[in-house]
């Protein structure tokens, strides 16, 4: 009777022997390269859009630059409104259609690869990551809020999401089209740019506070406040690709859990279903054991851990390729069907762009 546990223990010890990974993990280098490229793309779009706006502020005679439709990626509310219009009318909306196509592309990413938009592409997510890493470097650690405060604050982003979904959900197709056709709706992108160009004291203080909080607390904005991330997290519940742990290969060192910026107990889960998982693969990068942790489809039934992941695990390059395929594929589709750019006549821009500050939100005097 007494020999059985001893045999079990020795078996456990055998199983838990570390078999080191045969190849170093490059996921964080690949992911950070993608993040850097996406920030560069957004800067380029931002500069081009600024020059375009300036040319219309000067009467339309300035530099000969075209309006980059990609800036509409910064109009998530317009993307959501247009998506509803598409569902209700079956027609691709004519105002800010790129906002909708980019919204669909980011939702598709979450549907396939967890909340990967947040940790691989979103420039705000990238800035957030830079800030908390800076905080960790300076203060040697980041602040972890008590569990009750963390849970309560995590609910805020869902409240914000529910607010937007309720407002947009309760608008009819005519009301949505009417909103988009107002000077406010037409100039939503210019208004967004001008928000940063002519920032008031209150907005600057709020952004300053968010920056400070993001230095101290890991992913403060993304974890507690971003309604877009909340939506992506809910969609990501359907993702077939997840972080998965092989209990036999795992040596229970908990390095994965310590590396997780979303504070998930990866070392105690067989698969990470959480809405907070961004597919950043930081846990996979930290894991020292061969075949213990993967970003993968469900494993095969096989005796050997390595074979279980055969053609199931996603390499960092494959993840980047899937994201690039969805992103560029969606844009190419929108371009091919002539739905990517929706230029208004120049006369409309000449009339509206210089006076954009005068157009207030419909219903607000
Ligand atoms: S579980 Fe892994 S992939 Fe998911 S957020 Fe944590 S570190 Fe990133
Ligand atoms: S890092 Fe996590 S998955 Fe890898 S061996 Fe340690 S506990 Fe197991």
PDB file of N, CA, C and O and ligand atoms in Angstrom, residues 28 114 119 243 256-257 259-266 269 272 274 276-284 293 295, ligand 1:
ATOM      1  N   UNK A  28       8.879  37.410 -29.268  1.00  0.00           N
ATOM      2  CA  UNK A  28       8.805  38.825 -28.868  1.00  0.00           C
ATOM      3  C   UNK A  28       9.509  39.728 -29.870  1.00  0.00           C
ATOM      4  O   UNK A  28       9.058  40.846 -30.128  1.00  0.00           O
ATOM      5  N   UNK A 114      -7.038  35.125 -30.826  1.00  0.00           N
ATOM      6  CA  UNK A 114      -7.254  35.834 -29.561  1.00  0.00           C
ATOM      7  C   UNK A 114      -7.220  37.356 -29.796  1.00  0.00           C
ATOM      8  O   UNK A 114      -7.451  37.798 -30.891  1.00  0.00           O
ATOM      9  N   UNK A 119      -2.118  43.338 -28.923  1.00  0.00           N
ATOM     10  CA  UNK A 119      -0.697  43.195 -28.591  1.00  0.00           C
ATOM     11  C   UNK A 119       0.221  43.170 -29.817  1.00  0.00           C
ATOM     12  O   UNK A 119       1.441  43.279 -29.673  1.00  0.00           O
ATOM     13  N   UNK A 243      -3.497  29.875 -26.191  1.00  0.00           N
ATOM     14  CA  UNK A 243      -2.306  29.411 -25.480  1.00  0.00           C
ATOM     15  C   UNK A 243      -2.676  28.091 -24.815  1.00  0.00           C
ATOM     16  O   UNK A 243      -3.673  28.007 -24.089  1.00  0.00           O
ATOM     17  N   UNK A 256       5.864  31.257 -17.053  1.00  0.00           N
ATOM     18  CA  UNK A 256       4.868  31.772 -17.998  1.00  0.00           C
ATOM     19  C   UNK A 256       3.914  32.738 -17.306  1.00  0.00           C
ATOM     20  O   UNK A 256       3.614  33.812 -17.815  1.00  0.00           O
ATOM     21  N   UNK A 257       3.452  32.350 -16.107  1.00  0.00           N
ATOM     22  CA  UNK A 257       2.508  33.205 -15.373  1.00  0.00           C
ATOM     23  C   UNK A 257       3.182  34.515 -14.974  1.00  0.00           C
ATOM     24  O   UNK A 257       2.567  35.581 -15.045  1.00  0.00           O
ATOM     25  N   UNK A 259       5.497  36.009 -16.557  1.00  0.00           N
ATOM     26  CA  UNK A 259       5.760  36.834 -17.752  1.00  0.00           C
ATOM     27  C   UNK A 259       4.482  37.428 -18.335  1.00  0.00           C
ATOM     28  O   UNK A 259       4.545  38.336 -19.163  1.00  0.00           O
ATOM     29  N   UNK A 260       3.325  36.933 -17.913  1.00  0.00           N
ATOM     30  CA  UNK A 260       2.071  37.341 -18.576  1.00  0.00           C
ATOM     31  C   UNK A 260       1.668  38.763 -18.183  1.00  0.00           C
ATOM     32  O   UNK A 260       1.374  39.029 -17.010  1.00  0.00           O
ATOM     33  N   UNK A 261       1.611  39.691 -19.154  1.00  0.00           N
ATOM     34  CA  UNK A 261       1.219  41.065 -18.819  1.00  0.00           C
ATOM     35  C   UNK A 261      -0.249  41.178 -18.432  1.00  0.00           C
ATOM     36  O   UNK A 261      -0.661  42.202 -17.895  1.00  0.00           O
ATOM     37  N   UNK A 262      -1.034  40.134 -18.709  1.00  0.00           N
ATOM     38  CA  UNK A 262      -2.445  40.163 -18.322  1.00  0.00           C
ATOM     39  C   UNK A 262      -2.689  39.445 -17.001  1.00  0.00           C
ATOM     40  O   UNK A 262      -3.846  39.223 -16.620  1.00  0.00           O
ATOM     41  N   UNK A 263      -1.607  39.062 -16.317  1.00  0.00           N
ATOM     42  CA  UNK A 263      -1.680  38.442 -14.985  1.00  0.00           C
ATOM     43  C   UNK A 263      -2.505  37.154 -14.994  1.00  0.00           C
ATOM     44  O   UNK A 263      -3.275  36.900 -14.064  1.00  0.00           O
ATOM     45  N   UNK A 264      -2.376  36.354 -16.037  1.00  0.00           N
ATOM     46  CA  UNK A 264      -3.155  35.109 -16.107  1.00  0.00           C
ATOM     47  C   UNK A 264      -2.345  33.954 -15.511  1.00  0.00           C
ATOM     48  O   UNK A 264      -1.132  33.883 -15.716  1.00  0.00           O
ATOM     49  N   UNK A 265      -3.010  33.029 -14.806  1.00  0.00           N
ATOM     50  CA  UNK A 265      -2.293  31.911 -14.173  1.00  0.00           C
ATOM     51  C   UNK A 265      -2.001  30.799 -15.189  1.00  0.00           C
ATOM     52  O   UNK A 265      -2.517  29.682 -15.076  1.00  0.00           O
ATOM     53  N   UNK A 266      -1.196  31.133 -16.180  1.00  0.00           N
ATOM     54  CA  UNK A 266      -0.956  30.209 -17.306  1.00  0.00           C
ATOM     55  C   UNK A 266      -0.461  28.853 -16.808  1.00  0.00           C
ATOM     56  O   UNK A 266      -0.825  27.808 -17.350  1.00  0.00           O
ATOM     57  N   UNK A 269      -3.308  26.437 -16.005  1.00  0.00           N
ATOM     58  CA  UNK A 269      -4.372  26.211 -16.986  1.00  0.00           C
ATOM     59  C   UNK A 269      -3.883  25.251 -18.067  1.00  0.00           C
ATOM     60  O   UNK A 269      -2.692  25.202 -18.377  1.00  0.00           O
ATOM     61  N   UNK A 272      -5.716  28.717 -22.240  1.00  0.00           N
ATOM     62  CA  UNK A 272      -6.059  30.046 -21.727  1.00  0.00           C
ATOM     63  C   UNK A 272      -7.255  30.553 -22.519  1.00  0.00           C
ATOM     64  O   UNK A 272      -7.134  30.951 -23.676  1.00  0.00           O
ATOM     65  N   UNK A 274      -9.250  33.030 -21.301  1.00  0.00           N
ATOM     66  CA  UNK A 274      -9.585  34.364 -20.776  1.00  0.00           C
ATOM     67  C   UNK A 274      -9.732  35.450 -21.856  1.00  0.00           C
ATOM     68  O   UNK A 274      -8.971  35.497 -22.827  1.00  0.00           O
ATOM     69  N   UNK A 276      -8.876  38.310 -21.407  1.00  0.00           N
ATOM     70  CA  UNK A 276      -7.732  39.215 -21.249  1.00  0.00           C
ATOM     71  C   UNK A 276      -6.504  38.748 -22.026  1.00  0.00           C
ATOM     72  O   UNK A 276      -5.534  39.502 -22.145  1.00  0.00           O
ATOM     73  N   UNK A 277      -6.517  37.511 -22.537  1.00  0.00           N
ATOM     74  CA  UNK A 277      -5.328  37.019 -23.262  1.00  0.00           C
ATOM     75  C   UNK A 277      -5.228  37.715 -24.610  1.00  0.00           C
ATOM     76  O   UNK A 277      -6.153  37.667 -25.419  1.00  0.00           O
ATOM     77  N   UNK A 278      -4.082  38.341 -24.852  1.00  0.00           N
ATOM     78  CA  UNK A 278      -3.898  39.093 -26.095  1.00  0.00           C
ATOM     79  C   UNK A 278      -3.078  38.317 -27.131  1.00  0.00           C
ATOM     80  O   UNK A 278      -2.723  38.890 -28.166  1.00  0.00           O
ATOM     81  N   UNK A 279      -2.768  37.074 -26.847  1.00  0.00           N
ATOM     82  CA  UNK A 279      -1.959  36.302 -27.805  1.00  0.00           C
ATOM     83  C   UNK A 279      -0.585  36.904 -28.004  1.00  0.00           C
ATOM     84  O   UNK A 279       0.009  36.761 -29.073  1.00  0.00           O
ATOM     85  N   UNK A 280      -0.062  37.559 -26.969  1.00  0.00           N
ATOM     86  CA  UNK A 280       1.243  38.237 -27.126  1.00  0.00           C
ATOM     87  C   UNK A 280       2.394  37.238 -27.141  1.00  0.00           C
ATOM     88  O   UNK A 280       3.505  37.567 -27.539  1.00  0.00           O
ATOM     89  N   UNK A 281       2.175  36.041 -26.670  1.00  0.00           N
ATOM     90  CA  UNK A 281       3.163  34.963 -26.638  1.00  0.00           C
ATOM     91  C   UNK A 281       4.324  35.225 -25.686  1.00  0.00           C
ATOM     92  O   UNK A 281       5.353  34.551 -25.760  1.00  0.00           O
ATOM     93  N   UNK A 282       4.160  36.202 -24.786  1.00  0.00           N
ATOM     94  CA  UNK A 282       5.233  36.453 -23.804  1.00  0.00           C
ATOM     95  C   UNK A 282       5.412  35.229 -22.904  1.00  0.00           C
ATOM     96  O   UNK A 282       6.528  34.921 -22.477  1.00  0.00           O
ATOM     97  N   UNK A 283       4.300  34.525 -22.634  1.00  0.00           N
ATOM     98  CA  UNK A 283       4.388  33.314 -21.806  1.00  0.00           C
ATOM     99  C   UNK A 283       5.172  32.218 -22.531  1.00  0.00           C
ATOM    100  O   UNK A 283       5.998  31.531 -21.928  1.00  0.00           O
ATOM    101  N   UNK A 284       4.908  32.099 -23.833  1.00  0.00           N
ATOM    102  CA  UNK A 284       5.605  31.078 -24.627  1.00  0.00           C
ATOM    103  C   UNK A 284       7.102  31.398 -24.663  1.00  0.00           C
ATOM    104  O   UNK A 284       7.950  30.509 -24.536  1.00  0.00           O
ATOM    105  N   UNK A 293       4.486  24.771 -23.865  1.00  0.00           N
ATOM    106  CA  UNK A 293       3.509  25.842 -24.036  1.00  0.00           C
ATOM    107  C   UNK A 293       3.497  26.290 -25.496  1.00  0.00           C
ATOM    108  O   UNK A 293       4.558  26.520 -26.089  1.00  0.00           O
ATOM    109  N   UNK A 295       1.092  28.487 -28.748  1.00  0.00           N
ATOM    110  CA  UNK A 295      -0.065  29.242 -29.242  1.00  0.00           C
ATOM    111  C   UNK A 295      -0.603  28.360 -30.360  1.00  0.00           C
ATOM    112  O   UNK A 295      -0.007  28.299 -31.451  1.00  0.00           O
TER     113      UNK A 295
HETATM  114  S1  LIG B   1      -1.477  34.132 -21.564  1.00  0.00           S
HETATM  115 FE1  LIG B   1       0.386  34.380 -22.765  1.00  0.00          FE
HETATM  116  S2  LIG B   1      -0.356  35.166 -24.741  1.00  0.00           S
HETATM  117 FE2  LIG B   1      -2.023  35.449 -23.262  1.00  0.00          FE
HETATM  118  S3  LIG B   1      -1.703  37.544 -22.495  1.00  0.00           S
HETATM  119 FE3  LIG B   1      -0.644  36.146 -21.065  1.00  0.00          FE
HETATM  120  S4  LIG B   1       1.479  36.116 -21.864  1.00  0.00           S
HETATM  121 FE4  LIG B   1       0.208  36.955 -23.502  1.00  0.00          FE
END
